[in-house]
PDB file of C-alpha atoms in Angstrom:
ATOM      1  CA  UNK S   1      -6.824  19.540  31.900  1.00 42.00           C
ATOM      2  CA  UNK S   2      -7.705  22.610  29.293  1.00 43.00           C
ATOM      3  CA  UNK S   3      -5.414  24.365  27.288  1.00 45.00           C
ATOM      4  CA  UNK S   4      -6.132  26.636  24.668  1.00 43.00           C
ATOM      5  CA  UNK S   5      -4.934  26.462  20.906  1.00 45.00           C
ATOM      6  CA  UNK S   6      -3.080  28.580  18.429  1.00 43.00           C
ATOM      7  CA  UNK S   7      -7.178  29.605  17.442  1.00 42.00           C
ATOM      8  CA  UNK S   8      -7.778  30.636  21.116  1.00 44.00           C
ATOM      9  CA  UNK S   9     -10.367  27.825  21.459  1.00 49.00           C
ATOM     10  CA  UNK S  10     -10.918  25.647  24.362  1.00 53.00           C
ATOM     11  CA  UNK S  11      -9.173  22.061  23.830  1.00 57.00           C
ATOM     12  CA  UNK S  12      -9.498  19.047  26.071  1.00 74.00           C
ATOM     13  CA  UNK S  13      -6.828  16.657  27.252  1.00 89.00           C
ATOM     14  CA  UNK S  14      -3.058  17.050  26.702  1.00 94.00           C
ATOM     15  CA  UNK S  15      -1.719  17.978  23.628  1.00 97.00           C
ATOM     16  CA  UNK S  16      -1.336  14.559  21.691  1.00 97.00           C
ATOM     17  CA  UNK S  17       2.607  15.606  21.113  1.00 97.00           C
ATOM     18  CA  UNK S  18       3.098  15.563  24.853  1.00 97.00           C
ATOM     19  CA  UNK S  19       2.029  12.234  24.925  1.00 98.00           C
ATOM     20  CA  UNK S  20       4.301   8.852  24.949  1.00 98.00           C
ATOM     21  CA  UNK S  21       3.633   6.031  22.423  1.00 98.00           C
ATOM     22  CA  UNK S  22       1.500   3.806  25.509  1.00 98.00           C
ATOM     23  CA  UNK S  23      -0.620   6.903  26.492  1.00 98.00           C
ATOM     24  CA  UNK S  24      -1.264   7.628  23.126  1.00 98.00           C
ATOM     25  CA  UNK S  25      -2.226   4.730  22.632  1.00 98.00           C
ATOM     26  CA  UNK S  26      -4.577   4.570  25.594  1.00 98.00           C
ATOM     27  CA  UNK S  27      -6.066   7.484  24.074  1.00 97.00           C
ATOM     28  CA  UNK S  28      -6.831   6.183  21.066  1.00 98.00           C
ATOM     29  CA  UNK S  29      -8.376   3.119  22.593  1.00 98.00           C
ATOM     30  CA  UNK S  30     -10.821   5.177  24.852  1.00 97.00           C
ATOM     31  CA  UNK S  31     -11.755   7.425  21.930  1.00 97.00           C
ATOM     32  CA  UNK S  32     -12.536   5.307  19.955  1.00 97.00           C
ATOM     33  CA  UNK S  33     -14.377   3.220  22.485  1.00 97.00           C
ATOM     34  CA  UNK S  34     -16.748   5.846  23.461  1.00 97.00           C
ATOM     35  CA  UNK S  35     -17.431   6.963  20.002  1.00 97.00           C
ATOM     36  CA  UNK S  36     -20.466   5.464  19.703  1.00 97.00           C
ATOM     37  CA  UNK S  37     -22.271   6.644  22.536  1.00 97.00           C
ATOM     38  CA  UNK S  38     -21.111  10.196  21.894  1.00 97.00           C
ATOM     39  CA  UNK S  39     -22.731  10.022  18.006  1.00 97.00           C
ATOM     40  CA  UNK S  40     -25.869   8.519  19.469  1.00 98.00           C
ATOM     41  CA  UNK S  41     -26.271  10.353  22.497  1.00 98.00           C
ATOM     42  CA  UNK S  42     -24.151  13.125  23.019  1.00 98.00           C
ATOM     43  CA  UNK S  43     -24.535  17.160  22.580  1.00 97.00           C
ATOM     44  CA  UNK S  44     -23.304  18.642  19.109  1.00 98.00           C
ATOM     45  CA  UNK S  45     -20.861  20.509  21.848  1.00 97.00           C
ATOM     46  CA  UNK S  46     -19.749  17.148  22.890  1.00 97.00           C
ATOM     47  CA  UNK S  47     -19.420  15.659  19.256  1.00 97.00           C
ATOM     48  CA  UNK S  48     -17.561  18.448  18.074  1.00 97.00           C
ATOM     49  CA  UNK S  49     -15.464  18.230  20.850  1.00 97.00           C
ATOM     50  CA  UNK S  50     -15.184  14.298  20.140  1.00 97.00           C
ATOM     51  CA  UNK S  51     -14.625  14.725  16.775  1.00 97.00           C
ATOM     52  CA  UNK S  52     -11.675  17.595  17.414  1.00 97.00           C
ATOM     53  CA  UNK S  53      -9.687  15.222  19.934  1.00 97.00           C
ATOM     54  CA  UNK S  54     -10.227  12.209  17.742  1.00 97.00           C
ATOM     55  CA  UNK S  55      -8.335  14.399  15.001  1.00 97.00           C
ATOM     56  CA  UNK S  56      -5.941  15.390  16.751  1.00 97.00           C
ATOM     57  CA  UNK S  57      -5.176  11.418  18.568  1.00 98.00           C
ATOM     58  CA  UNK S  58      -5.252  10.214  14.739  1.00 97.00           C
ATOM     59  CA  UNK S  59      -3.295  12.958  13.378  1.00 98.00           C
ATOM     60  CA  UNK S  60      -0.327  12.519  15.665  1.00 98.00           C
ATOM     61  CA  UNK S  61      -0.472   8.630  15.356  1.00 98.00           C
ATOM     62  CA  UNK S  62      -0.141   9.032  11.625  1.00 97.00           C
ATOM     63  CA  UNK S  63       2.744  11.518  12.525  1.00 98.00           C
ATOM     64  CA  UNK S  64       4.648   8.670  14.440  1.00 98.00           C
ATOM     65  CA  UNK S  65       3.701   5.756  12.105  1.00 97.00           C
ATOM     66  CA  UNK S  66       3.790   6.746   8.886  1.00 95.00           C
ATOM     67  CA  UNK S  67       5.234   3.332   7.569  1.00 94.00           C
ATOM     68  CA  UNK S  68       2.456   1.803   9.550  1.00 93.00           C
ATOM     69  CA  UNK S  69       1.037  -1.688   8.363  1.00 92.00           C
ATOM     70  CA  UNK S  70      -1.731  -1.678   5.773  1.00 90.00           C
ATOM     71  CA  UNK S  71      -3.986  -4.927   5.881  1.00 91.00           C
ATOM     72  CA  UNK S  72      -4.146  -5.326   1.964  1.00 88.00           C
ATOM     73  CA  UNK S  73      -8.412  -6.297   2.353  1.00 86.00           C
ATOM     74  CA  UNK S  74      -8.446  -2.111   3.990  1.00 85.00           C
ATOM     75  CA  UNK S  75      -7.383  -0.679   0.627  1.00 87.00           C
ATOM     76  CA  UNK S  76      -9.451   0.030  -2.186  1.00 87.00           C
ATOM     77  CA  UNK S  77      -8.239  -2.623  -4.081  1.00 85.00           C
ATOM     78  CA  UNK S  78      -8.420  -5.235  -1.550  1.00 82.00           C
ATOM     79  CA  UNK S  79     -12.221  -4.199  -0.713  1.00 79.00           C
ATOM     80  CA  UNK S  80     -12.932  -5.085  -4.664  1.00 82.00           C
ATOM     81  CA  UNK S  81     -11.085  -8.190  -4.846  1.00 81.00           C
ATOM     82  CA  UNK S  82     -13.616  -9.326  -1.393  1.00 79.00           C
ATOM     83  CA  UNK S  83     -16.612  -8.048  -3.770  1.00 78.00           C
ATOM     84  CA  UNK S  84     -15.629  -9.741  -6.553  1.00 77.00           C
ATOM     85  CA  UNK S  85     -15.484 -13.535  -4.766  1.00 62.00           C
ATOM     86  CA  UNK S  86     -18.856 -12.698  -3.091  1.00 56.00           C
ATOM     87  CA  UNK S  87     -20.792 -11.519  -6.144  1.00 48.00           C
ATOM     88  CA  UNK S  88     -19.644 -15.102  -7.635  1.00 46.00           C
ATOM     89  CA  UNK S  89     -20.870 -17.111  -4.617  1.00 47.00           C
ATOM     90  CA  UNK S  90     -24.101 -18.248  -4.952  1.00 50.00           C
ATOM     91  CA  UNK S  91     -26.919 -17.164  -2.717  1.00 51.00           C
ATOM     92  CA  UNK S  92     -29.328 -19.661  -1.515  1.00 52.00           C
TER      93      UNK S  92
END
């Protein structure tokens, strides 16, 4: 389905707001699983368009979840604590 935007552009899918927690979801999962081939092999229409819905999916997750669960080794500070215990393993 199209729909147009407040910018009068062309937008595909439904509007991520319209969407229930399972289909946004679903979206999320098919996005992202297709992301891949669209960098490698898509048109710059297609990644724009790619990138645009991928925003928008994201943006309304982080809407709904903003308490969401943080994995401590995704932060900053966890990603240094990882690099500090393998720079002091030794390589063989």
């Amino acid at each position: 389905m199209n729909e147009h935007d407040e910018r009068g552009n062309t937008m595909t899918g439904v509007d991520p707001g319209r969407l229930d927690d399972q289909q946004l979801m679903k979206e999320l999962e098919t996005i992202h699983r297709t992301r891949h081939d669209t960098l490698l092999y898509g048109s710059n229409d297609a990644l724009r368009a790619h990138n645009e819905r991928m925003a928008q999916l994201e943006g309304e997750y982080l809407r709904r979840n903003p308490r969401r669960t943080v994995a401590s080794g995704r932060t900053r500070e966890g990603a240094r604590e990882r690099g500090c215990g393998e720079s002091a393993t030794p390589r063989t």
